[in-house]
Amino acid sequence: MPGERPREHWGTLTEFRAALNSAETEEHVAAAFLGPSNASVVADAVSLGVLDREAGTLRVTFVGDIPAEHRDRFYVVSADGPGPMAETARTERPIVVEDAAQGADRHQSVFQSFGDLLGAYVFHPLHDSAGALIGVITLAWFAPRSFAPAELETTAHACAIAGPALARVRAADRERHISEELQAHLLDLDRSSLAAVVAAVYRPAAEAMRVGGDWYLVAPCRDPDSVAVCVGDVVGMGLAAATVMTRLRSAIAAASATLSCPAEVLSFVERYARTMRGMRCSTVAYAVLDGAAGSVRYVGAGHPYPLVVEPDGRTRYLEGGRRPALAATAEPAAQEPAVADLPPGSLLILYTDGLIERRGESLDTGMARLAAAAAKCAGLSAGEVCDELLERLTPPGGYTDDVAILAVRPVGVAPGSFVAVLPADVFAMAGLRERLRPWLEQACPDPNARHDALLTVGEALSNAIEHGSQAAPDGTVSVELFANPTGVRATVNDGGRWSGDSSASRRDTARGRGLTLIHALSTHAQTARTAHGTRVTVHHEWAGGEPGR
Amino acid sequence: MTTCALRVDDTAEPAAATLLGELDRTNVAEFVAAVEAVPGTRPFVLDLSELRFVDSAGFAAAIRLIEERVVVLVLHPVSLLRRAATVMGLPLYDRVEDARAALSRPPSPMPPHAG
C-alpha cells in the first residue's frame, strides 16, 4: 500500500483548466484530475465513465495506478447497474465514500473488487455546457480519508469545468470517426480478383478534411484472368469533389464490367462526364491487366503516366494511349489503347499528381524522383510499395495536395518471384504448397530452410484466411515471395481487420501456435495493420548462419 | 486436397503406426479419428518421420493425442519437421525402437526430448 501523500486541491485551478483545454482524449480529461506529475496529487487514481445513452452503458477510462485486470473487468458498466458510478449517473448527485469498507451495502460488490487497492472515493456527475449528463468521474484514494467541505466544493467546481471539456473531446472524436468511415467507404478496394495482388493508399493533403477528389478503383472484368485498375483526380476538394468522384468511380466500375476495351470504357464515361456537373476535366489513368497474357492495355485521360517496375528494378513510364482530360475538349476523344508488357514479378503503379508535383519544380523532376524511389521497391510487396512511395516522396512540410497510389502486381511465377492470390478458403492451401515447393527448390539450396519457409508462409496464409477474411466469405488472400541469393522474403495479405488481437494470439490458441511457428522459424517476421487489411512479412535467411536462430 | 494415411504395424505391443502424406487444418479431424481407431494398448507409437508436412493445427492435434495418452511420438532427427516440432514443444523419440523400449519400461515413460 502506498503511504500518505501530500494532498492539495486543484489549488492552481488555472493549471487544471490549462490541462483540460489541451485535452484531446477522454484519457487526457481524466488525467487532469491527477494533476501535474510534479505537483501534489489530488486523487491517487481516476476513472472516467462516459455515458453512451443508446447502449445504456458507461465506457470507463482509468488513469493512475490501477492494474490491467481491474481495468479489463470494469471497462464498461451498465448504466442500470447497482454500482456507485451507475447510481451517480442516475441520480446526477455525487457520492462521497470516506472509507470503502464502511460504504453502502449496495456498493460493496464494486468496492470489494478493488478491495486492497482503494480506500476512499468521490463519484461526481459531469455535465455539458447545456446541463445534460455526459459522464461520471470517479476520484479514488489508496487509503480511507476524510473530506473537508471546502475540498468537496473545489471538486464540484473542477467537475463543472471538466464536463464541457469532455463534451468538446467527444464531439471532435465523432467528427474524426465520421470522416474516416466516409473515406473508407468511398475508397473501398476490391480484392476479389485472382489475377493480381492489389494495394492502395490515400493520403489527404495536410490540414484537409479526410475526403477529397483523388481516388483509386479496382474493378472486376468479365474475363476472370483480367482486372481493371484505375486512378483519377476530380477537380476540387472536400465533400463536393468527393461526391463527383464517387459517381465517376461507379460509372467506370460499371463500364469495366461490360466493356473490355479500355478506350471504350473511357469514351463511355466521357459521355457521362459531359452531362455531369463537376466531372469536366477530371483526369483518369485506366488499365486492364491481362494475367494470362502478361500484359496491360491502358489509356490515360490527361493523367500522369503509369509506371512499371520490373523485378530487377528497371522502371518505365507507360506514355501511350494519351487523350485529353474527360470532356475537356468539344470533340470526344477517339483513341486506341496502348499495350505494354507486364512480366511476372513486375509492378504497375498508378498514382495522382500530388505524389510527384512540387511547387516551382518541373514535372520531369517529380517523375524522375518517383522512378528512382520505385526502383528501390522492386522486391517489396504491393502494399509495402504504396507505403514506401508515400513516405519517400513526402515533400518537406508534408503533401500540399491529396495523393492516391494504386500498386498492382500480376499473379505468376518467375525464378525470382512467386505471386499468388487465393480464395480465402483453407482448402486452397494444399494446392498452393504444391506450386510453392518447386519454386522454393530452385530459390533455396537448404532443404530445412525450404521446409520452414513453406510452413511459415502456410501459417501466415491460414491466419489470413481464418482471421482476416471473416467479414468477406468471398474474399481473397495474397502472397508475394521474392528470392535473393541469401534468402526469401514473403508477404501475406488479407482484406480484413483482425479483431480481439490480444486474446486471439495466446500461445495455446490455433492462431497463437501459428504465430509461434512464424516467429521461431523465420529470421524475421512482422505484422502491419492497414486500412485495407493485415500484412504479415516473413523473412528466411540461410547464408551466414543458421536461419531463425 | 491434403491427405494422409496410417500404416499400422501391430506385430508387436504396443502397435507402431507410421503417418504418411501431409497433415494440415483441413484433414486433422480425419487424422485424429484414424489414430483413435488403431486397436490395441494405449499409448501406442506414432511415427511422423515419413510425413511431408505438418501445420500448427496438425501439431496441436498431436499434442492433444499425447496429453490424452493415446500415442507417443517418433520423429527421426533428420526429418525436416524436426525444428517445427521442437518449437511446438512436442515430446519426441528419435526412433520407433526407442519409443517401444520406453513404453515397456515401467513406470510412466518420459521422452528424451520433452519440451
XYZ file of C-alpha atoms in Angstrom:
664
model
C 0.000 0.000 0.000
C 1.306 3.425 -0.850
C 1.902 5.652 2.151
C 0.456 9.049 2.933
C 0.881 11.525 0.172
C 0.758 15.281 0.428
C -2.602 16.480 -0.795
C -3.839 19.760 -2.069
C -6.824 20.815 -4.024
C -6.540 21.834 -7.585
C -5.117 24.779 -5.730
C -3.984 26.001 -9.032
C -7.255 25.524 -10.857
C -5.548 27.549 -13.571
C -3.264 24.605 -14.265
C -6.204 22.231 -14.157
C -8.039 24.400 -16.658
C -4.990 24.505 -18.930
C -4.718 20.707 -18.844
C -8.360 20.424 -19.853
C -8.024 22.987 -22.608
C -5.280 20.989 -24.269
C -7.057 17.655 -23.709
C -7.578 15.715 -26.920
C -8.782 12.417 -25.496
C -11.012 11.180 -22.706
C -7.873 9.923 -21.003
C -6.435 13.452 -21.007
C -9.590 14.714 -19.314
C -9.343 12.050 -16.623
C -5.613 12.651 -16.177
C -6.192 16.332 -15.470
C -7.641 15.224 -12.112
C -4.358 13.578 -11.197
C -2.658 16.921 -11.517
C 0.781 17.637 -12.967
C 3.194 14.846 -12.171
C 5.482 17.059 -10.093
C 2.698 18.700 -8.109
C 0.881 17.311 -5.124
C -1.519 14.664 -6.248
C -5.164 15.252 -5.620
C -6.562 11.813 -6.374
C -4.463 8.653 -6.463
C -6.454 7.179 -9.334
C -9.220 8.441 -11.572
C -11.765 6.697 -13.701
C -13.939 8.481 -16.197
C -17.215 6.853 -17.243
C -18.565 8.293 -20.472
C -22.285 7.824 -20.920
C -23.473 6.054 -24.059
C -27.226 6.656 -23.950
C -28.010 4.347 -26.855
C -26.147 1.432 -25.350
C -27.220 2.260 -21.807
C -23.639 1.978 -20.602
C -20.776 3.947 -19.151
C -17.489 3.353 -21.002
C -14.742 3.662 -18.418
C -11.235 5.041 -18.855
C -8.789 4.582 -15.962
C -5.757 6.682 -15.173
C -3.387 6.200 -12.289
C -2.041 3.055 -10.752
C -4.867 0.599 -11.459
C -3.917 -2.935 -12.567
C -4.908 -4.115 -16.049
C -7.110 -6.835 -14.635
C -9.354 -4.279 -12.906
C -9.389 -2.091 -15.977
C -10.494 -5.033 -18.102
C -13.252 -6.004 -15.690
C -14.737 -2.533 -15.469
C -14.052 -1.038 -18.890
C -17.779 -0.798 -19.498
C -20.533 -0.789 -16.864
C -24.290 -0.864 -17.294
C -25.948 2.476 -16.556
C -28.705 0.466 -14.813
C -26.208 -1.376 -12.639
C -26.013 -1.371 -8.848
C -22.544 0.214 -8.673
C -21.873 3.731 -7.370
C -20.850 5.061 -10.795
C -24.151 3.999 -12.363
C -26.042 5.356 -9.366
C -24.317 8.719 -9.757
C -25.320 8.734 -13.432
C -28.963 8.057 -12.478
C -29.280 10.489 -9.562
C -26.840 13.049 -11.026
C -25.660 13.612 -7.420
C -22.185 12.980 -6.039
C -21.453 10.032 -3.761
C -18.714 10.528 -1.169
C -17.155 7.419 0.425
C -14.590 8.171 3.133
C -13.931 4.523 3.937
C -14.864 1.923 1.317
C -15.105 -0.825 3.926
C -17.866 1.193 5.638
C -19.608 2.146 2.358
C -23.208 1.349 1.481
C -24.064 -2.364 1.181
C -25.415 -1.891 -2.349
C -21.970 -0.709 -3.483
C -19.939 -3.350 -1.715
C -19.575 -5.649 -4.748
C -17.676 -2.879 -6.547
C -15.663 -1.754 -3.528
C -14.650 -5.327 -2.760
C -13.407 -5.814 -6.330
C -10.969 -3.012 -5.648
C -10.644 -4.212 -2.061
C -6.964 -3.959 -1.227
C -6.405 -1.260 -3.737
C -8.617 1.719 -2.925
C -9.929 3.093 0.346
C -11.866 6.281 -0.423
C -13.893 7.557 -3.365
C -15.758 10.562 -4.687
C -18.144 9.863 -7.577
C -19.236 13.011 -9.357
C -21.522 13.610 -12.351
C -20.215 15.566 -15.366
C -22.497 17.772 -17.421
C -22.000 19.504 -20.754
C -22.493 23.265 -21.020
C -26.220 22.746 -21.707
C -26.533 20.867 -18.429
C -27.039 17.379 -19.908
C -25.331 14.498 -18.130
C -22.439 13.125 -20.210
C -20.439 11.091 -17.725
C -19.275 10.347 -14.209
C -15.813 10.947 -12.808
C -14.509 8.758 -10.001
C -11.720 10.138 -7.848
C -10.142 7.418 -5.753
C -7.564 7.310 -2.967
C -5.492 4.340 -1.888
C -6.343 4.768 1.799
C -9.519 5.813 3.648
C -9.628 9.534 4.345
C -11.984 12.342 5.279
C -13.072 15.223 3.061
C -13.410 18.801 4.259
C -16.448 20.705 2.926
C -14.151 23.141 1.110
C -12.455 20.241 -0.603
C -15.748 18.844 -1.882
C -16.693 22.289 -3.081
C -13.476 22.509 -5.106
C -14.189 19.079 -6.528
C -17.640 20.201 -7.666
C -16.105 23.268 -9.232
C -13.460 21.185 -11.046
C -16.182 18.869 -12.373
C -18.148 21.835 -13.659
C -15.086 22.804 -15.733
C -14.307 19.256 -16.829
C -17.790 18.499 -18.201
C -17.673 20.908 -21.160
C -14.061 19.828 -21.873
C -15.213 16.216 -22.107
C -18.083 17.265 -24.382
C -15.632 19.008 -26.700
C -13.302 15.989 -26.846
C -16.208 13.684 -27.638
C -17.519 15.913 -30.434
C -14.070 16.022 -32.089
C -13.831 12.244 -31.798
C -17.167 11.781 -33.504
C -16.185 14.085 -36.362
C -12.887 12.290 -36.951
C -14.650 8.975 -36.854
C -17.277 10.063 -39.398
C -14.767 11.379 -41.954
C -12.549 8.303 -41.611
C -15.536 5.995 -42.049
C -16.689 8.005 -45.021
C -13.325 7.794 -46.734
C -13.018 4.080 -46.032
C -16.394 3.512 -47.662
C -15.817 5.843 -50.593
C -12.456 4.296 -51.419
C -13.045 0.607 -50.889
C -10.555 -1.720 -52.513
C -11.991 -4.665 -54.433
C -9.633 -7.562 -53.813
C -11.847 -10.247 -55.307
C -9.779 -10.745 -58.474
C -7.443 -13.726 -58.512
C -5.476 -12.138 -61.387
C -3.376 -9.684 -59.386
C -2.359 -8.523 -55.947
C -3.668 -5.010 -55.423
C -2.858 -2.432 -52.766
C -3.706 1.230 -52.412
C -3.228 4.221 -50.158
C -4.937 7.562 -49.975
C -3.386 10.474 -48.132
C -5.341 13.705 -47.776
C -3.474 16.971 -48.019
C -2.258 18.173 -44.654
C -4.922 20.130 -42.768
C -7.720 18.990 -45.085
C -10.841 17.092 -44.176
C -10.193 13.444 -44.873
C -12.086 13.338 -48.145
C -11.056 14.755 -51.465
C -11.096 14.372 -55.210
C -8.344 11.770 -55.745
C -9.383 8.180 -55.988
C -8.412 4.669 -56.986
C -10.505 1.792 -58.243
C -10.045 -1.919 -58.818
C -12.922 -3.412 -60.789
C -13.563 -6.999 -61.832
C -13.781 -7.671 -65.572
C -15.907 -10.174 -67.470
C -12.759 -12.168 -68.168
C -11.668 -13.627 -64.809
C -7.995 -13.506 -65.910
C -8.289 -9.747 -66.245
C -8.780 -6.951 -63.780
C -9.350 -3.239 -64.372
C -7.308 -0.791 -62.324
C -7.744 2.914 -62.332
C -6.708 6.119 -60.604
C -8.254 9.530 -61.124
C -8.451 13.089 -59.977
C -11.602 15.175 -59.847
C -11.262 18.943 -59.847
C -11.664 20.459 -56.377
C -11.558 19.221 -52.810
C -13.890 18.396 -49.978
C -17.351 16.894 -49.997
C -18.380 18.281 -53.411
C -15.345 16.714 -55.100
C -15.867 13.502 -53.157
C -19.435 13.256 -54.403
C -18.414 13.733 -58.043
C -15.573 11.285 -57.547
C -17.957 8.623 -56.253
C -20.214 8.981 -59.309
C -17.315 8.846 -61.744
C -15.840 5.875 -59.955
C -19.129 3.977 -60.096
C -19.533 4.776 -63.786
C -16.069 3.392 -64.526
C -16.733 0.260 -62.466
C -19.974 -0.325 -64.378
C -18.242 0.227 -67.728
C -15.406 -2.123 -66.738
C -17.869 -4.907 -66.065
C -19.348 -4.680 -69.559
C -16.752 -3.220 -71.943
C -13.453 -4.993 -72.471
C -11.587 -2.254 -74.387
C -10.019 0.419 -72.133
C -10.589 3.136 -74.783
C -14.282 2.237 -74.932
C -14.529 2.435 -71.160
C -13.125 5.957 -71.144
C -15.324 7.016 -74.071
C -18.327 5.720 -72.157
C -17.521 7.721 -69.034
C -16.577 10.729 -71.129
C -20.145 10.870 -72.474
C -21.358 10.692 -68.890
C -18.870 13.357 -67.773
C -20.263 15.778 -70.364
C -23.647 15.598 -68.654
C -22.489 15.760 -65.038
C -21.669 18.943 -63.203
C -18.165 18.953 -61.787
C -16.879 15.989 -63.782
C -15.438 18.011 -66.631
C -11.630 17.988 -66.758
C -11.333 15.021 -64.419
C -8.202 13.066 -65.227
C -8.053 9.273 -65.313
C -5.420 6.592 -65.828
C -7.127 3.332 -66.691
C -5.579 -0.065 -67.371
C -6.774 -3.606 -67.860
C -4.288 -6.169 -66.725
C -4.398 -9.461 -68.594
C -2.895 -12.032 -66.279
C -2.793 -14.832 -68.849
C -1.006 -12.694 -71.463
C 1.334 -10.960 -69.004
C 0.416 -7.601 -70.459
C -1.593 -4.494 -69.762
C -3.805 -2.440 -72.096
C -4.124 1.144 -70.975
C -5.346 4.650 -71.698
C -4.729 7.945 -69.969
C -7.014 10.959 -69.979
C -4.857 13.927 -69.026
C -3.352 11.937 -66.180
C 0.289 11.333 -65.129
C 1.792 8.233 -66.794
C 1.512 4.879 -65.043
C 4.853 3.410 -64.004
C 6.046 -0.180 -64.450
C 8.739 -1.510 -62.112
C 10.368 -4.716 -63.305
C 11.699 -7.299 -60.847
C 15.302 -6.185 -61.461
C 14.407 -2.592 -60.559
C 14.213 -1.199 -64.092
C 11.368 1.282 -64.473
C 9.415 2.580 -67.473
C 6.570 5.044 -67.779
C 3.620 3.995 -69.932
C 3.326 7.017 -72.191
C 0.929 5.692 -74.853
C -2.856 5.816 -75.115
C -2.995 9.552 -74.416
C -6.144 11.628 -74.641
C -7.270 14.893 -73.062
C -8.896 15.053 -69.627
C -12.540 13.956 -69.573
C -14.837 16.278 -71.524
C -12.047 18.870 -71.697
C -12.425 19.303 -75.485
C -15.503 19.774 -77.621
C -14.945 16.620 -79.655
C -14.995 13.241 -77.946
C -11.568 11.664 -77.932
C -11.159 8.549 -80.040
C -8.045 6.701 -79.088
C -6.782 3.166 -79.301
C -5.456 1.717 -76.085
C -1.724 1.156 -75.822
C -0.256 -2.196 -74.799
C 2.694 -2.867 -72.518
C 4.386 -5.977 -71.169
C 3.938 -6.794 -67.519
C 6.257 -9.751 -66.873
C 5.866 -11.899 -63.726
C 7.056 -10.152 -60.582
C 6.729 -6.688 -62.081
C 4.581 -3.990 -60.641
C 2.202 -1.473 -62.177
C 1.918 1.767 -60.222
C -0.890 4.259 -60.784
C -0.896 7.497 -58.813
C -2.225 11.040 -58.745
C -0.225 14.190 -59.392
C 0.071 15.050 -55.697
C 2.731 12.347 -55.450
C 5.105 13.951 -57.956
C 4.250 17.647 -58.130
C 6.102 20.202 -56.089
C 5.799 23.931 -56.363
C 8.462 25.567 -58.534
C 9.677 22.277 -59.957
C 9.238 20.719 -63.390
C 7.070 17.644 -63.751
C 10.062 15.749 -65.199
C 11.922 16.184 -61.927
C 8.995 14.759 -59.987
C 8.685 11.827 -62.382
C 12.391 11.074 -62.123
C 12.124 11.174 -58.340
C 9.210 8.719 -58.416
C 11.048 6.360 -60.792
C 14.148 6.390 -58.591
C 12.111 5.682 -55.450
C 10.089 2.959 -57.180
C 13.234 1.233 -58.474
C 14.194 0.570 -54.852
C 10.807 -1.060 -54.247
C 11.118 -3.861 -56.835
C 11.372 -6.591 -54.205
C 8.654 -5.299 -51.905
C 5.042 -6.387 -51.730
C 2.420 -4.180 -53.385
C 1.216 -2.877 -50.012
C 4.721 -2.045 -48.855
C 5.399 -0.252 -52.133
C 2.434 2.069 -51.551
C 3.635 2.897 -48.041
C 7.266 3.303 -49.116
C 6.472 5.633 -52.007
C 4.174 7.758 -49.883
C 6.910 8.002 -47.268
C 9.926 8.517 -49.549
C 8.261 11.157 -51.714
C 6.809 13.288 -48.922
C 7.861 16.882 -49.586
C 9.392 18.847 -46.719
C 6.395 20.068 -44.718
C 4.070 17.356 -45.996
C 1.880 16.851 -49.051
C 0.028 20.001 -50.091
C -2.325 18.078 -52.392
C -4.108 14.813 -51.704
C -2.411 11.669 -53.030
C -3.706 8.305 -54.181
C -1.436 5.386 -55.096
C -2.533 2.040 -56.506
C 0.031 -0.760 -56.861
C -0.821 -3.859 -58.878
C 1.245 -6.999 -59.254
C 0.010 -9.757 -61.583
C -0.003 -13.314 -60.282
C 2.674 -15.541 -61.761
C 5.881 -17.372 -61.139
C 9.398 -16.433 -62.235
C 12.746 -17.609 -60.840
C 12.974 -14.577 -58.560
C 9.342 -14.169 -57.604
C 6.203 -16.091 -56.748
C 2.924 -14.180 -56.671
C -0.450 -15.767 -55.981
C -3.941 -14.735 -54.952
C -6.074 -17.448 -53.369
C -9.705 -17.658 -52.406
C -9.939 -17.270 -48.609
C -10.507 -20.980 -48.169
C -8.278 -23.298 -46.139
C -8.781 -25.964 -48.803
C -6.788 -23.801 -51.213
C -3.665 -24.301 -49.101
C -2.669 -27.764 -50.314
C -2.616 -26.607 -53.945
C -0.554 -23.569 -53.049
C 2.040 -25.749 -51.272
C 2.329 -27.906 -54.407
C 3.025 -24.832 -56.525
C 5.344 -23.234 -53.990
C 7.563 -26.300 -53.438
C 9.256 -26.307 -56.865
C 9.745 -22.549 -56.697
C 11.399 -22.781 -53.291
C 13.513 -25.666 -54.549
C 15.138 -23.509 -57.232
C 15.326 -20.455 -54.969
C 16.793 -22.029 -51.852
C 19.588 -24.594 -51.506
C 18.834 -25.591 -47.918
C 16.024 -28.164 -47.554
C 15.411 -27.221 -43.924
C 15.018 -23.553 -44.792
C 12.743 -24.522 -47.707
C 10.520 -26.528 -45.416
C 10.408 -23.818 -42.771
C 9.566 -21.159 -45.376
C 6.779 -23.361 -46.725
C 5.447 -23.773 -43.192
C 5.614 -20.116 -42.114
C 4.048 -18.879 -45.362
C 1.334 -21.500 -44.904
C 0.722 -20.407 -41.312
C 0.543 -16.745 -42.316
C -1.926 -17.644 -45.079
C -4.024 -19.798 -42.758
C -4.217 -16.954 -40.248
C -5.152 -14.567 -43.040
C -7.855 -16.938 -44.263
C -9.321 -17.774 -40.872
C -8.981 -14.484 -39.020
C -8.517 -11.784 -41.593
C -11.284 -12.652 -44.026
C -14.155 -13.429 -41.705
C -16.112 -10.440 -42.890
C -15.797 -11.448 -46.549
C -16.641 -15.074 -47.279
C -15.855 -14.493 -50.976
C -12.613 -12.736 -50.030
C -9.074 -13.483 -51.092
C -5.653 -13.659 -49.551
C -2.440 -12.970 -51.408
C 1.174 -13.948 -51.118
C 4.196 -12.344 -52.772
C 7.584 -14.050 -52.440
C 10.897 -12.719 -53.632
C 14.157 -14.626 -53.721
C 17.646 -13.260 -53.425
C 20.905 -15.209 -53.194
C 20.742 -15.451 -49.402
C 17.079 -15.620 -48.574
C 13.429 -15.413 -49.404
C 11.018 -12.749 -48.282
C 7.301 -13.481 -48.234
C 4.404 -11.102 -47.678
C 0.917 -12.344 -46.963
C -2.039 -10.003 -47.165
C -5.661 -10.296 -46.230
C -8.533 -7.867 -46.673
C -9.886 -7.974 -43.151
C -9.240 -6.414 -39.827
C -8.145 -8.767 -37.124
C -10.090 -8.115 -34.005
C -9.636 -9.225 -30.431
C -5.969 -9.472 -31.229
C -4.649 -9.800 -27.725
C -6.740 -12.752 -26.668
C -6.698 -14.399 -30.096
C -2.902 -14.552 -30.072
C -2.453 -16.543 -26.892
C 0.046 -19.296 -27.429
C -2.405 -22.107 -26.799
C -4.909 -20.996 -29.420
C -4.664 -22.206 -33.002
C -3.600 -18.797 -34.221
C -1.203 -18.403 -31.328
C 0.581 -21.611 -32.349
C 0.796 -20.369 -35.928
C 2.388 -17.121 -34.758
C 4.818 -19.077 -32.584
C 5.957 -21.070 -35.631
C 6.220 -17.967 -37.800
C 8.407 -16.132 -35.305
C 10.542 -19.079 -34.238
C 11.291 -20.492 -37.691
C 11.808 -17.279 -39.646
C 14.773 -14.956 -39.431
C 12.436 -12.020 -39.086
C 8.665 -11.575 -39.121
C 6.443 -8.585 -38.732
C 2.780 -7.656 -38.923
C 1.352 -4.386 -40.197
C -2.304 -3.454 -39.987
C -3.582 -1.096 -42.668
C -6.936 0.333 -43.717
C -7.187 -2.464 -46.264
C -6.196 -5.422 -44.129
C -3.342 -7.101 -42.386
C 0.091 -7.667 -43.880
C 2.494 -10.246 -42.497
C 6.068 -10.262 -43.779
C 8.269 -13.302 -43.164
C 11.955 -13.378 -43.989
C 14.082 -16.536 -44.206
C 17.851 -16.146 -44.479
C 20.113 -19.117 -44.987
C 23.572 -17.787 -45.741
C 25.986 -16.850 -42.994
C 24.372 -18.776 -40.194
C 21.515 -20.986 -39.369
C 18.140 -19.500 -40.224
C 15.883 -18.463 -37.411
C 18.429 -18.604 -34.668
C -6.663 -31.659 -51.075
C -4.444 -32.582 -48.147
C -4.289 -36.318 -47.490
C -2.556 -38.570 -45.028
C -2.609 -42.299 -44.356
C -1.716 -44.521 -41.401
C 0.368 -47.655 -41.883
C -0.066 -49.774 -38.750
C 2.423 -52.378 -37.592
C 0.694 -54.397 -34.850
C 3.077 -57.361 -34.875
C 4.385 -56.145 -31.548
C 2.781 -54.498 -28.500
C 2.275 -51.628 -28.361
C 1.471 -51.058 -32.034
C 3.535 -48.645 -34.102
C 1.802 -46.601 -36.766
C 3.562 -44.583 -39.450
C 1.822 -41.496 -40.783
C 2.299 -40.743 -44.483
C 1.376 -37.717 -46.554
C 0.556 -34.257 -45.249
C -1.309 -33.018 -42.215
C -2.974 -29.626 -42.015
C -6.109 -27.996 -40.615
C -8.246 -29.464 -43.409
C -7.581 -33.128 -42.637
C -6.703 -33.004 -38.958
C -10.089 -34.421 -37.889
C -9.643 -37.482 -40.126
C -6.131 -37.925 -38.754
C -7.357 -37.927 -35.153
C -10.178 -40.361 -35.990
C -7.735 -42.716 -37.738
C -5.329 -42.653 -34.796
C -8.084 -43.280 -32.272
C -9.321 -46.227 -34.346
C -5.991 -48.068 -34.078
C -6.672 -51.163 -31.950
C -4.552 -52.316 -29.040
C -2.975 -50.830 -25.943
C -2.510 -47.139 -25.220
C -0.352 -45.254 -25.673
C 0.947 -46.669 -28.919
C 3.800 -45.378 -31.062
C 3.035 -42.866 -33.806
C 5.887 -42.228 -36.204
C 5.803 -38.884 -38.043
C 9.187 -39.330 -39.749
C 7.707 -40.021 -43.184
C 5.294 -37.102 -43.102
C 5.957 -34.431 -45.649
C 4.232 -31.533 -43.952
C 2.506 -30.683 -40.664
C 0.975 -27.301 -39.882
C 0.179 -25.733 -36.497
C -3.270 -27.371 -36.414
C -1.627 -30.752 -37.013
C 0.861 -30.131 -34.211
C -1.978 -29.045 -31.911
C -3.816 -32.311 -32.610
C -0.654 -34.321 -31.958
C -0.177 -32.524 -28.630
C -3.745 -33.408 -27.588
C -3.188 -37.058 -28.523
C -0.053 -37.125 -26.372
C -1.784 -35.416 -23.454
C -4.628 -37.915 -23.642
C -2.006 -40.684 -23.645
C -3.256 -42.092 -26.930
C 0.180 -42.002 -28.570
C 3.826 -41.252 -28.041
C 5.576 -39.608 -30.981
C 8.587 -40.569 -33.028
C 10.277 -38.096 -35.337
C 13.634 -39.031 -36.794
C 16.329 -36.387 -36.157
C 16.856 -35.772 -39.881
C 13.179 -35.075 -40.531
C 12.544 -31.616 -41.963
C 9.674 -31.292 -39.481
C 12.010 -31.616 -36.534
C 12.643 -27.910 -35.921
C 8.964 -27.010 -36.081
C 8.018 -29.927 -33.822
C 10.630 -28.806 -31.304
C 9.320 -25.231 -31.410
C 5.826 -26.599 -30.731
C 7.198 -28.392 -27.681
C 6.350 -31.905 -28.820
C 7.954 -34.661 -26.727
C 9.715 -36.820 -29.308
C 11.567 -40.108 -29.592
C 14.161 -40.444 -32.319
C 13.217 -43.989 -33.366
C 10.318 -46.425 -33.027
C 12.534 -48.864 -31.070
C 13.365 -46.131 -28.535
C 9.695 -45.379 -28.010
C 8.721 -49.028 -27.680
C 11.546 -49.646 -25.241
C 10.498 -46.677 -23.123
C 6.850 -47.789 -23.127
C 7.779 -51.293 -21.978
C 9.792 -49.830 -19.097
C 7.599 -49.092 -16.085
C 6.634 -46.687 -14.688
C 5.409 -43.837 -16.920
C 7.849 -43.051 -19.702
C 9.402 -39.651 -20.132
C 10.551 -38.985 -23.681
C 14.123 -37.854 -24.011
C 13.360 -34.629 -25.903
C 10.438 -33.261 -23.934
C 9.714 -29.622 -24.239
